[in-house]
Amino acid sequence: MTATDIAIVGVGKIARDQHIPSITKNDAFRLAATVSRHSEVDGVENFATIEELLEQRPDIPAVALCMPPQNRFDAAWTAIKAGRHVLLEKPPGATIAEVQALVEAARDKGVALFATWHSRYAAAVPSAKAWLAERKVESARITWKEDVRRWHPGQEWIWQPGGLGVFDPGINALSILTEILPQPVRVTSAELEFPEGRDAPIGAQLQFAGASGETVSADFDWRQTGPQTWDIDVLTNDGTLKLSSGGAEMTVDQKVVIQEADSEYDGIYARFATVVAERAIDVDLAPLVHVADAFMLGRRIAVDAFDM
């Protein structure tokens, strides 16, 4: 099998920690170039802009966009119009409308578009989905608390409009929730905690309801130090399921069923290989819709200033 050349646009922490290692391990892809004004990868050709990449390297058919969501639309639009396949880091965009526009553009050009939700590729998520499919969900609780200083050092874009704030990690939980629940739920209320001088929340509490009476609560917090918490508990008519460690571990009635190491981005690139081969569009906006609804319904609560 001949590897597909791919370029990474935006060489930051997530690209170095996750994308590059997974591309290296996947025989379907070869990292052929990068686009960054401030960082390079040893031994890989770098360009200052995506326009330069597209003009000078017409032989690279695919790009992975790893820059902040506020800047992603223009790059994705430009790449699609140039006939390239596009992978979008999560969240896929700063607004729902811009992602919908990218879907239409990709469909018109006949190129692949993949909006990734890396937490859906955690080891236990498929098994959790299958287990819940045979049961009636009564309620669920999301507890997603981490230290923003640890995971986003010096990254001010997360506090700006479109950066999502605590929903940057929180949307990972929502991507799992929308994948594993047999029936969809909707946001019914939200409280959003905004630090003084920040345009995005540092904490959020959401309530959801489903058509069959099921309820979901979510507690997102970016101020947790020490051990990090990424848990989803689901109560059903036939036992309680718990996903821990962001979906890497699954227990049923407190008995461990699955416990595996992180392989999320390996799963993303395995899926992208199929999406590219089929020139498919794989874009699920459900997690982003929940975040948008939370902002629409959310009651704003002012909290103390927070410095990075």
PDB file of N, CA and C in Angstrom, residues 224-303:
ATOM      1  N   GLN A 224      -9.073  22.313  38.409  1.00  0.00           N
ATOM      2  CA  GLN A 224      -8.704  21.153  39.224  1.00  0.00           C
ATOM      3  C   GLN A 224      -7.203  20.887  39.148  1.00  0.00           C
ATOM      4  N   THR A 225      -6.548  20.865  40.299  1.00  0.00           N
ATOM      5  CA  THR A 225      -5.137  20.489  40.370  1.00  0.00           C
ATOM      6  C   THR A 225      -5.049  19.066  40.903  1.00  0.00           C
ATOM      7  N   GLY A 226      -3.846  18.494  40.851  1.00  0.00           N
ATOM      8  CA  GLY A 226      -3.698  17.114  41.303  1.00  0.00           C
ATOM      9  C   GLY A 226      -4.292  16.155  40.300  1.00  0.00           C
ATOM     10  N   PRO A 227      -4.855  15.035  40.758  1.00  0.00           N
ATOM     11  CA  PRO A 227      -5.451  14.064  39.825  1.00  0.00           C
ATOM     12  C   PRO A 227      -6.540  14.702  38.977  1.00  0.00           C
ATOM     13  N   GLN A 228      -6.565  14.335  37.722  1.00  0.00           N
ATOM     14  CA  GLN A 228      -7.554  14.869  36.781  1.00  0.00           C
ATOM     15  C   GLN A 228      -8.745  13.909  36.706  1.00  0.00           C
ATOM     16  N   THR A 229      -9.928  14.450  36.471  1.00  0.00           N
ATOM     17  CA  THR A 229     -11.148  13.647  36.502  1.00  0.00           C
ATOM     18  C   THR A 229     -11.879  13.742  35.165  1.00  0.00           C
ATOM     19  N   TRP A 230     -12.026  12.579  34.508  1.00  0.00           N
ATOM     20  CA  TRP A 230     -12.772  12.518  33.240  1.00  0.00           C
ATOM     21  C   TRP A 230     -13.696  11.298  33.307  1.00  0.00           C
ATOM     22  N   ASP A 231     -14.846  11.460  33.949  1.00  0.00           N
ATOM     23  CA  ASP A 231     -15.741  10.339  34.220  1.00  0.00           C
ATOM     24  C   ASP A 231     -17.134  10.579  33.655  1.00  0.00           C
ATOM     25  N   ILE A 232     -17.767   9.496  33.230  1.00  0.00           N
ATOM     26  CA  ILE A 232     -19.180   9.507  32.847  1.00  0.00           C
ATOM     27  C   ILE A 232     -19.840   8.302  33.506  1.00  0.00           C
ATOM     28  N   ASP A 233     -20.846   8.558  34.347  1.00  0.00           N
ATOM     29  CA  ASP A 233     -21.603   7.507  35.018  1.00  0.00           C
ATOM     30  C   ASP A 233     -22.998   7.438  34.405  1.00  0.00           C
ATOM     31  N   VAL A 234     -23.437   6.237  34.044  1.00  0.00           N
ATOM     32  CA  VAL A 234     -24.737   6.052  33.416  1.00  0.00           C
ATOM     33  C   VAL A 234     -25.536   5.007  34.192  1.00  0.00           C
ATOM     34  N   LEU A 235     -26.680   5.429  34.718  1.00  0.00           N
ATOM     35  CA  LEU A 235     -27.577   4.526  35.428  1.00  0.00           C
ATOM     36  C   LEU A 235     -28.629   4.008  34.455  1.00  0.00           C
ATOM     37  N   THR A 236     -28.789   2.686  34.392  1.00  0.00           N
ATOM     38  CA  THR A 236     -29.776   2.077  33.505  1.00  0.00           C
ATOM     39  C   THR A 236     -30.739   1.202  34.314  1.00  0.00           C
ATOM     40  N   ASN A 237     -31.713   0.632  33.626  1.00  0.00           N
ATOM     41  CA  ASN A 237     -32.642  -0.298  34.271  1.00  0.00           C
ATOM     42  C   ASN A 237     -31.997  -1.650  34.590  1.00  0.00           C
ATOM     43  N   ASP A 238     -30.751  -1.816  34.178  1.00  0.00           N
ATOM     44  CA  ASP A 238     -30.067  -3.100  34.373  1.00  0.00           C
ATOM     45  C   ASP A 238     -28.603  -2.878  34.693  1.00  0.00           C
ATOM     46  N   GLY A 239     -28.338  -2.048  35.684  1.00  0.00           N
ATOM     47  CA  GLY A 239     -26.970  -1.845  36.106  1.00  0.00           C
ATOM     48  C   GLY A 239     -26.446  -0.448  35.821  1.00  0.00           C
ATOM     49  N   THR A 240     -25.254  -0.193  36.361  1.00  0.00           N
ATOM     50  CA  THR A 240     -24.607   1.118  36.222  1.00  0.00           C
ATOM     51  C   THR A 240     -23.285   0.975  35.490  1.00  0.00           C
ATOM     52  N   LEU A 241     -23.130   1.766  34.452  1.00  0.00           N
ATOM     53  CA  LEU A 241     -21.895   1.792  33.663  1.00  0.00           C
ATOM     54  C   LEU A 241     -21.099   3.036  34.028  1.00  0.00           C
ATOM     55  N   LYS A 242     -19.788   2.878  34.102  1.00  0.00           N
ATOM     56  CA  LYS A 242     -18.920   4.024  34.360  1.00  0.00           C
ATOM     57  C   LYS A 242     -17.766   4.017  33.376  1.00  0.00           C
ATOM     58  N   LEU A 243     -17.583   5.133  32.694  1.00  0.00           N
ATOM     59  CA  LEU A 243     -16.401   5.359  31.871  1.00  0.00           C
ATOM     60  C   LEU A 243     -15.471   6.288  32.628  1.00  0.00           C
ATOM     61  N   SER A 244     -14.210   5.892  32.780  1.00  0.00           N
ATOM     62  CA  SER A 244     -13.219   6.697  33.482  1.00  0.00           C
ATOM     63  C   SER A 244     -12.026   6.957  32.571  1.00  0.00           C
ATOM     64  N   SER A 245     -11.159   7.865  33.031  1.00  0.00           N
ATOM     65  CA  SER A 245      -9.928   8.194  32.286  1.00  0.00           C
ATOM     66  C   SER A 245     -10.246   8.617  30.859  1.00  0.00           C
ATOM     67  N   GLY A 246     -11.333   9.365  30.710  1.00  0.00           N
ATOM     68  CA  GLY A 246     -11.688   9.882  29.386  1.00  0.00           C
ATOM     69  C   GLY A 246     -12.219   8.838  28.436  1.00  0.00           C
ATOM     70  N   GLY A 247     -12.628   7.691  28.957  1.00  0.00           N
ATOM     71  CA  GLY A 247     -13.162   6.633  28.100  1.00  0.00           C
ATOM     72  C   GLY A 247     -12.219   5.462  27.919  1.00  0.00           C
ATOM     73  N   ALA A 248     -11.068   5.474  28.576  1.00  0.00           N
ATOM     74  CA  ALA A 248     -10.113   4.373  28.455  1.00  0.00           C
ATOM     75  C   ALA A 248     -10.485   3.188  29.340  1.00  0.00           C
ATOM     76  N   GLU A 249     -11.275   3.453  30.399  1.00  0.00           N
ATOM     77  CA  GLU A 249     -11.653   2.393  31.332  1.00  0.00           C
ATOM     78  C   GLU A 249     -13.170   2.315  31.447  1.00  0.00           C
ATOM     79  N   MET A 250     -13.704   1.095  31.457  1.00  0.00           N
ATOM     80  CA  MET A 250     -15.138   0.869  31.601  1.00  0.00           C
ATOM     81  C   MET A 250     -15.374  -0.108  32.737  1.00  0.00           C
ATOM     82  N   THR A 251     -16.279   0.266  33.636  1.00  0.00           N
ATOM     83  CA  THR A 251     -16.715  -0.645  34.675  1.00  0.00           C
ATOM     84  C   THR A 251     -18.228  -0.788  34.596  1.00  0.00           C
ATOM     85  N   VAL A 252     -18.723  -1.958  34.963  1.00  0.00           N
ATOM     86  CA  VAL A 252     -20.152  -2.221  35.063  1.00  0.00           C
ATOM     87  C   VAL A 252     -20.418  -2.737  36.464  1.00  0.00           C
ATOM     88  N   ASP A 253     -21.256  -1.974  37.190  1.00  0.00           N
ATOM     89  CA  ASP A 253     -21.532  -2.318  38.587  1.00  0.00           C
ATOM     90  C   ASP A 253     -20.237  -2.512  39.369  1.00  0.00           C
ATOM     91  N   GLN A 254     -19.299  -1.588  39.133  1.00  0.00           N
ATOM     92  CA  GLN A 254     -18.014  -1.489  39.829  1.00  0.00           C
ATOM     93  C   GLN A 254     -17.026  -2.605  39.478  1.00  0.00           C
ATOM     94  N   LYS A 255     -17.318  -3.385  38.471  1.00  0.00           N
ATOM     95  CA  LYS A 255     -16.387  -4.413  38.011  1.00  0.00           C
ATOM     96  C   LYS A 255     -15.719  -3.935  36.727  1.00  0.00           C
ATOM     97  N   VAL A 256     -14.400  -3.931  36.696  1.00  0.00           N
ATOM     98  CA  VAL A 256     -13.663  -3.459  35.521  1.00  0.00           C
ATOM     99  C   VAL A 256     -13.879  -4.415  34.348  1.00  0.00           C
ATOM    100  N   VAL A 257     -14.316  -3.854  33.241  1.00  0.00           N
ATOM    101  CA  VAL A 257     -14.542  -4.632  32.023  1.00  0.00           C
ATOM    102  C   VAL A 257     -13.449  -4.359  30.996  1.00  0.00           C
ATOM    103  N   ILE A 258     -13.054  -3.090  30.864  1.00  0.00           N
ATOM    104  CA  ILE A 258     -12.017  -2.690  29.911  1.00  0.00           C
ATOM    105  C   ILE A 258     -11.114  -1.679  30.593  1.00  0.00           C
ATOM    106  N   GLN A 259      -9.824  -1.828  30.390  1.00  0.00           N
ATOM    107  CA  GLN A 259      -8.848  -0.873  30.902  1.00  0.00           C
ATOM    108  C   GLN A 259      -7.640  -0.918  29.981  1.00  0.00           C
ATOM    109  N   GLU A 260      -7.530   0.076  29.103  1.00  0.00           N
ATOM    110  CA  GLU A 260      -6.473   0.078  28.100  1.00  0.00           C
ATOM    111  C   GLU A 260      -5.816   1.450  28.015  1.00  0.00           C
ATOM    112  N   ALA A 261      -4.635   1.472  27.451  1.00  0.00           N
ATOM    113  CA  ALA A 261      -3.889   2.717  27.284  1.00  0.00           C
ATOM    114  C   ALA A 261      -4.496   3.562  26.167  1.00  0.00           C
ATOM    115  N   ASP A 262      -4.107   4.838  26.155  1.00  0.00           N
ATOM    116  CA  ASP A 262      -4.608   5.792  25.166  1.00  0.00           C
ATOM    117  C   ASP A 262      -4.219   5.396  23.746  1.00  0.00           C
ATOM    118  N   SER A 263      -5.194   5.380  22.846  1.00  0.00           N
ATOM    119  CA  SER A 263      -4.906   5.134  21.431  1.00  0.00           C
ATOM    120  C   SER A 263      -5.839   5.971  20.554  1.00  0.00           C
ATOM    121  N   GLU A 264      -6.318   7.081  21.118  1.00  0.00           N
ATOM    122  CA  GLU A 264      -7.364   7.847  20.442  1.00  0.00           C
ATOM    123  C   GLU A 264      -6.934   8.357  19.069  1.00  0.00           C
ATOM    124  N   TYR A 265      -5.786   8.964  18.982  1.00  0.00           N
ATOM    125  CA  TYR A 265      -5.383   9.558  17.709  1.00  0.00           C
ATOM    126  C   TYR A 265      -4.971   8.506  16.690  1.00  0.00           C
ATOM    127  N   ASP A 266      -4.531   7.343  17.160  1.00  0.00           N
ATOM    128  CA  ASP A 266      -4.317   6.235  16.233  1.00  0.00           C
ATOM    129  C   ASP A 266      -5.636   5.882  15.561  1.00  0.00           C
ATOM    130  N   GLY A 267      -6.722   5.889  16.337  1.00  0.00           N
ATOM    131  CA  GLY A 267      -8.042   5.610  15.778  1.00  0.00           C
ATOM    132  C   GLY A 267      -8.506   6.677  14.814  1.00  0.00           C
ATOM    133  N   ILE A 268      -8.187   7.920  15.126  1.00  0.00           N
ATOM    134  CA  ILE A 268      -8.558   9.017  14.223  1.00  0.00           C
ATOM    135  C   ILE A 268      -7.917   8.824  12.854  1.00  0.00           C
ATOM    136  N   TYR A 269      -6.626   8.511  12.825  1.00  0.00           N
ATOM    137  CA  TYR A 269      -5.950   8.400  11.527  1.00  0.00           C
ATOM    138  C   TYR A 269      -6.310   7.112  10.799  1.00  0.00           C
ATOM    139  N   ALA A 270      -6.667   6.075  11.531  1.00  0.00           N
ATOM    140  CA  ALA A 270      -7.203   4.880  10.867  1.00  0.00           C
ATOM    141  C   ALA A 270      -8.517   5.218  10.177  1.00  0.00           C
ATOM    142  N   ARG A 271      -9.355   5.978  10.853  1.00  0.00           N
ATOM    143  CA  ARG A 271     -10.627   6.390  10.256  1.00  0.00           C
ATOM    144  C   ARG A 271     -10.397   7.351   9.089  1.00  0.00           C
ATOM    145  N   PHE A 272      -9.466   8.285   9.227  1.00  0.00           N
ATOM    146  CA  PHE A 272      -9.218   9.247   8.154  1.00  0.00           C
ATOM    147  C   PHE A 272      -8.736   8.546   6.888  1.00  0.00           C
ATOM    148  N   ALA A 273      -7.977   7.483   7.033  1.00  0.00           N
ATOM    149  CA  ALA A 273      -7.529   6.725   5.860  1.00  0.00           C
ATOM    150  C   ALA A 273      -8.729   6.203   5.076  1.00  0.00           C
ATOM    151  N   THR A 274      -9.738   5.717   5.789  1.00  0.00           N
ATOM    152  CA  THR A 274     -10.951   5.232   5.120  1.00  0.00           C
ATOM    153  C   THR A 274     -11.734   6.377   4.495  1.00  0.00           C
ATOM    154  N   VAL A 275     -11.853   7.483   5.233  1.00  0.00           N
ATOM    155  CA  VAL A 275     -12.591   8.647   4.728  1.00  0.00           C
ATOM    156  C   VAL A 275     -11.941   9.177   3.448  1.00  0.00           C
ATOM    157  N   VAL A 276     -10.615   9.228   3.424  1.00  0.00           N
ATOM    158  CA  VAL A 276      -9.902   9.692   2.229  1.00  0.00           C
ATOM    159  C   VAL A 276     -10.114   8.725   1.066  1.00  0.00           C
ATOM    160  N   ALA A 277      -9.979   7.428   1.338  1.00  0.00           N
ATOM    161  CA  ALA A 277     -10.132   6.430   0.271  1.00  0.00           C
ATOM    162  C   ALA A 277     -11.520   6.490  -0.357  1.00  0.00           C
ATOM    163  N   GLU A 278     -12.520   6.793   0.467  1.00  0.00           N
ATOM    164  CA  GLU A 278     -13.897   6.838  -0.028  1.00  0.00           C
ATOM    165  C   GLU A 278     -14.336   8.240  -0.434  1.00  0.00           C
ATOM    166  N   ARG A 279     -13.457   9.225  -0.251  1.00  0.00           N
ATOM    167  CA  ARG A 279     -13.818  10.635  -0.483  1.00  0.00           C
ATOM    168  C   ARG A 279     -15.131  10.963   0.231  1.00  0.00           C
ATOM    169  N   ALA A 280     -15.194  10.544   1.478  1.00  0.00           N
ATOM    170  CA  ALA A 280     -16.422  10.657   2.262  1.00  0.00           C
ATOM    171  C   ALA A 280     -16.423  11.941   3.096  1.00  0.00           C
ATOM    172  N   ILE A 281     -17.576  12.241   3.649  1.00  0.00           N
ATOM    173  CA  ILE A 281     -17.732  13.343   4.592  1.00  0.00           C
ATOM    174  C   ILE A 281     -18.202  12.751   5.912  1.00  0.00           C
ATOM    175  N   ASP A 282     -17.378  12.880   6.942  1.00  0.00           N
ATOM    176  CA  ASP A 282     -17.695  12.369   8.266  1.00  0.00           C
ATOM    177  C   ASP A 282     -17.675  13.559   9.224  1.00  0.00           C
ATOM    178  N   VAL A 283     -18.820  14.184   9.383  1.00  0.00           N
ATOM    179  CA  VAL A 283     -18.936  15.400  10.198  1.00  0.00           C
ATOM    180  C   VAL A 283     -20.188  15.285  11.062  1.00  0.00           C
ATOM    181  N   ASP A 284     -19.993  15.076  12.340  1.00  0.00           N
ATOM    182  CA  ASP A 284     -21.101  15.024  13.296  1.00  0.00           C
ATOM    183  C   ASP A 284     -21.027  16.270  14.170  1.00  0.00           C
ATOM    184  N   LEU A 285     -22.044  17.101  14.097  1.00  0.00           N
ATOM    185  CA  LEU A 285     -22.046  18.365  14.825  1.00  0.00           C
ATOM    186  C   LEU A 285     -22.724  18.279  16.190  1.00  0.00           C
ATOM    187  N   ALA A 286     -23.210  17.111  16.582  1.00  0.00           N
ATOM    188  CA  ALA A 286     -23.982  17.004  17.815  1.00  0.00           C
ATOM    189  C   ALA A 286     -23.257  17.561  19.045  1.00  0.00           C
ATOM    190  N   PRO A 287     -21.967  17.249  19.277  1.00  0.00           N
ATOM    191  CA  PRO A 287     -21.307  17.818  20.460  1.00  0.00           C
ATOM    192  C   PRO A 287     -21.237  19.344  20.414  1.00  0.00           C
ATOM    193  N   LEU A 288     -20.966  19.898  19.237  1.00  0.00           N
ATOM    194  CA  LEU A 288     -20.869  21.351  19.107  1.00  0.00           C
ATOM    195  C   LEU A 288     -22.234  22.009  19.281  1.00  0.00           C
ATOM    196  N   VAL A 289     -23.297  21.344  18.865  1.00  0.00           N
ATOM    197  CA  VAL A 289     -24.647  21.860  19.069  1.00  0.00           C
ATOM    198  C   VAL A 289     -24.938  21.990  20.561  1.00  0.00           C
ATOM    199  N   HIS A 290     -24.550  20.993  21.351  1.00  0.00           N
ATOM    200  CA  HIS A 290     -24.762  21.075  22.800  1.00  0.00           C
ATOM    201  C   HIS A 290     -24.032  22.279  23.395  1.00  0.00           C
ATOM    202  N   VAL A 291     -22.809  22.530  22.946  1.00  0.00           N
ATOM    203  CA  VAL A 291     -22.058  23.677  23.457  1.00  0.00           C
ATOM    204  C   VAL A 291     -22.743  24.980  23.050  1.00  0.00           C
ATOM    205  N   ALA A 292     -23.163  25.068  21.800  1.00  0.00           N
ATOM    206  CA  ALA A 292     -23.856  26.269  21.339  1.00  0.00           C
ATOM    207  C   ALA A 292     -25.130  26.499  22.143  1.00  0.00           C
ATOM    208  N   ASP A 293     -25.877  25.437  22.411  1.00  0.00           N
ATOM    209  CA  ASP A 293     -27.104  25.562  23.194  1.00  0.00           C
ATOM    210  C   ASP A 293     -26.810  26.007  24.626  1.00  0.00           C
ATOM    211  N   ALA A 294     -25.692  25.519  25.172  1.00  0.00           N
ATOM    212  CA  ALA A 294     -25.313  25.928  26.529  1.00  0.00           C
ATOM    213  C   ALA A 294     -25.032  27.424  26.584  1.00  0.00           C
ATOM    214  N   PHE A 295     -24.367  27.941  25.553  1.00  0.00           N
ATOM    215  CA  PHE A 295     -24.123  29.382  25.510  1.00  0.00           C
ATOM    216  C   PHE A 295     -25.433  30.156  25.321  1.00  0.00           C
ATOM    217  N   MET A 296     -26.351  29.614  24.548  1.00  0.00           N
ATOM    218  CA  MET A 296     -27.625  30.296  24.310  1.00  0.00           C
ATOM    219  C   MET A 296     -28.499  30.324  25.560  1.00  0.00           C
ATOM    220  N   LEU A 297     -28.496  29.218  26.322  1.00  0.00           N
ATOM    221  CA  LEU A 297     -29.349  29.110  27.502  1.00  0.00           C
ATOM    222  C   LEU A 297     -28.639  29.508  28.792  1.00  0.00           C
ATOM    223  N   GLY A 298     -27.322  29.617  28.738  1.00  0.00           N
ATOM    224  CA  GLY A 298     -26.529  29.724  29.952  1.00  0.00           C
ATOM    225  C   GLY A 298     -26.736  31.011  30.731  1.00  0.00           C
ATOM    226  N   ARG A 299     -26.795  30.850  32.038  1.00  0.00           N
ATOM    227  CA  ARG A 299     -26.794  31.998  32.944  1.00  0.00           C
ATOM    228  C   ARG A 299     -25.350  32.320  33.287  1.00  0.00           C
ATOM    229  N   ARG A 300     -24.930  33.545  33.023  1.00  0.00           N
ATOM    230  CA  ARG A 300     -23.537  33.938  33.240  1.00  0.00           C
ATOM    231  C   ARG A 300     -23.303  34.252  34.714  1.00  0.00           C
ATOM    232  N   ILE A 301     -22.254  33.645  35.271  1.00  0.00           N
ATOM    233  CA  ILE A 301     -21.874  33.865  36.661  1.00  0.00           C
ATOM    234  C   ILE A 301     -20.432  34.385  36.676  1.00  0.00           C
ATOM    235  N   ALA A 302     -20.219  35.545  37.295  1.00  0.00           N
ATOM    236  CA  ALA A 302     -18.885  36.120  37.389  1.00  0.00           C
ATOM    237  C   ALA A 302     -18.127  35.479  38.543  1.00  0.00           C
ATOM    238  N   VAL A 303     -16.873  35.060  38.266  1.00  0.00           N
ATOM    239  CA  VAL A 303     -16.017  34.478  39.303  1.00  0.00           C
ATOM    240  C   VAL A 303     -14.692  35.215  39.318  1.00  0.00           C
TER     241      VAL A 303
END
